Coordinates of C-alpha atoms in Angstrom, one line a residue:
X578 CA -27.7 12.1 22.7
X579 CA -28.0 9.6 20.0
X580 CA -31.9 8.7 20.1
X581 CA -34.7 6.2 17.5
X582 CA -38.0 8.1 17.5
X583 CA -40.7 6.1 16.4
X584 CA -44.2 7.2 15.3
X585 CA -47.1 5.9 13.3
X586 CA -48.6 2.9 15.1
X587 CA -52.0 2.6 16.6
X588 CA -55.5 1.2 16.0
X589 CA -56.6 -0.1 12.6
X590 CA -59.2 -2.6 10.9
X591 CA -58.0 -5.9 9.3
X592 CA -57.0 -5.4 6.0
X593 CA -56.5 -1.6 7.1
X594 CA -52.8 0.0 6.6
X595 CA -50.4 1.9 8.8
X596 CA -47.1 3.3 7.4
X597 CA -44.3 3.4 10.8
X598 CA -41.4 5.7 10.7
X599 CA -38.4 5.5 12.6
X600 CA -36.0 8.5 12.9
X601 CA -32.2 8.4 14.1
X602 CA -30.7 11.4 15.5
X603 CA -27.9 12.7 17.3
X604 CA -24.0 12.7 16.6
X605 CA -24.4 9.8 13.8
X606 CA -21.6 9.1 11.3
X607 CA -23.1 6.5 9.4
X608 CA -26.3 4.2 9.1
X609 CA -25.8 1.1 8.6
X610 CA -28.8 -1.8 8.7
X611 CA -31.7 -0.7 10.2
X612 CA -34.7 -2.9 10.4
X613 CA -38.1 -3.7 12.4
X614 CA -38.9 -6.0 14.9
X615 CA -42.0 -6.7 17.2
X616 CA -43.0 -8.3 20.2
X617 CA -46.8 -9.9 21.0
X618 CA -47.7 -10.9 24.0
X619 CA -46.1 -13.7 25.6
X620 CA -44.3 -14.1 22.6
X621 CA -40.3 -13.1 21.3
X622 CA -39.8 -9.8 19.4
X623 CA -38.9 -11.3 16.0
X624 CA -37.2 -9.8 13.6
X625 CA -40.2 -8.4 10.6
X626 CA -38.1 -6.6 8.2
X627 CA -34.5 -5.0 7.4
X628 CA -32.8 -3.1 4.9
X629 CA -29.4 -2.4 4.5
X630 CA -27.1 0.6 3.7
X631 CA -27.2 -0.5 0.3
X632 CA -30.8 -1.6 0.3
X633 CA -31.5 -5.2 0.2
X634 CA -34.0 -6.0 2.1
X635 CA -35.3 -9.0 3.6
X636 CA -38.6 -9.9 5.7
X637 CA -40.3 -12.8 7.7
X638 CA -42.1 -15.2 5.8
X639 CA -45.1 -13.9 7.4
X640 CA -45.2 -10.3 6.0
X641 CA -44.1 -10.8 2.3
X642 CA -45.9 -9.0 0.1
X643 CA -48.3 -6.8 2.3
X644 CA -44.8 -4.8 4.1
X645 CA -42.3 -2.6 2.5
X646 CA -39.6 -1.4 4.0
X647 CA -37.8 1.6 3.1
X648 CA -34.8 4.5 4.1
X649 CA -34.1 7.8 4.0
X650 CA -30.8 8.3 4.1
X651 CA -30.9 11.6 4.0
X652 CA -32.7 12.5 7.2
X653 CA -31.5 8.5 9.2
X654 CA -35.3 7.3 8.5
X655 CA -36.5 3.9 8.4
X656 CA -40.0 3.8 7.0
X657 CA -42.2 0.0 7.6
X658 CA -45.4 0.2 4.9
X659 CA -47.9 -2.1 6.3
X660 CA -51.1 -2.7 4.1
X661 CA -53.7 -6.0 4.2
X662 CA -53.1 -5.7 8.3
X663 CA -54.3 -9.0 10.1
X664 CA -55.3 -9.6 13.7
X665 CA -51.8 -11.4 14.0
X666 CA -49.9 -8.2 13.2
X667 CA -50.8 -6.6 16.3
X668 CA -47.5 -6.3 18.3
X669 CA -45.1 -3.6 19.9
X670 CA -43.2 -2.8 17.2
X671 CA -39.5 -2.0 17.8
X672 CA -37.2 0.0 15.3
X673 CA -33.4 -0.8 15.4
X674 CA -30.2 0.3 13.9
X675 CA -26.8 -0.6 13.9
X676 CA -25.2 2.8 13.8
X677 CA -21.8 4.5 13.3
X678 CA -21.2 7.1 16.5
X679 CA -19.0 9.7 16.1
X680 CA -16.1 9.9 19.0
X681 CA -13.6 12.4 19.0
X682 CA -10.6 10.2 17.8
X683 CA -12.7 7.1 16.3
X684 CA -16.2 6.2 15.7
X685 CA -18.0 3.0 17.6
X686 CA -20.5 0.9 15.8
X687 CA -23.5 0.5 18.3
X688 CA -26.8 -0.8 18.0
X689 CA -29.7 0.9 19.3
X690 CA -33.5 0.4 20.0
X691 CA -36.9 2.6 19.3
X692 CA -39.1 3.0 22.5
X693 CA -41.4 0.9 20.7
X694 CA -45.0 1.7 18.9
X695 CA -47.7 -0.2 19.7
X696 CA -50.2 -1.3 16.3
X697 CA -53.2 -3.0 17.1
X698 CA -55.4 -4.4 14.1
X699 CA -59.0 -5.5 15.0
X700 CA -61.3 -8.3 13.2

C-alpha cells in the first residue's frame, strides 16, 4: 500500500515555528514533485510550496521568506520549515506527491494526498 504520512503540525504562538514532514512509502519507483498545500476554513486548499525531483522550488507569494521546503530523497521525505508563523497560516495542511508506482510490467505515475495536519498559530 502506497501511503503520505504526515506529522508535525499543531499549536503554536505567532511568530512561533513548526517544521512538517511528509513521508512516502510503499512500492514507489520514483518521486517526482512533491509539495504542500492547505485548506482554511471556508476557504480552497492552495497550493503553499513545491519542490521538484531536481529541486527548484517555488512558493505562494504569501509564505516567501519565512517557509522552506525541502526533500529527502533518500527516505521519499518532504520536509515544510515554517518560522515567523502568523494567525493567517493556520490551515489543514495537505502533503502531495506525484509518484512513480511500480507494476509488474510498467510503472503508473499517480498522485497522492497526506491525511492532512492541522497547524493552528494563535495571536
Amino acid at each position: 500500500q502506497v501511503q503520505l504520512v504526515e506529522s508535525g503540525g499543531g499549536l503554536v504562538q505567532a511568530g512561533g515555528s513548526l517544521r512538517l514532514s511528509c513521508a512516502a512509502s510503499g512500492s514507489i519507483f520514483g518521486v517526482n514533485s512533491m509539495g504542500w498545500y492547505r485548506q482554511a476554513p471556508g476557504r480552497q486548499r492552495d497550493l503553499v510550496a513545491g519542490i521538484t525531483s531536481t529541486g527548484s522550488t517555488n512558493y505562494a507569494s504569501s509564505v516567501k521568506g519565512r517557509f522552506t521546503i525541502s526533500r529527502d530523497n533518500t527516505n521519499n521525505t518532504v520536509y515544510l520549515q515554517m518560522n515567523s508563523l502568523k494567525p493567517e497560516d493556520t490551515a489543514v495542511y495537505y502533503c502531495n506527491a506525484d509518484l512513480v508506482i511500480r507494476g509488474y510490467y510498467y510503472n503508473t505515475n499517480r498522485g497522492f494526498w497526506g491525511q492532512g495536519t492541522l497547524v493552528t498559530v494563535s495571536a
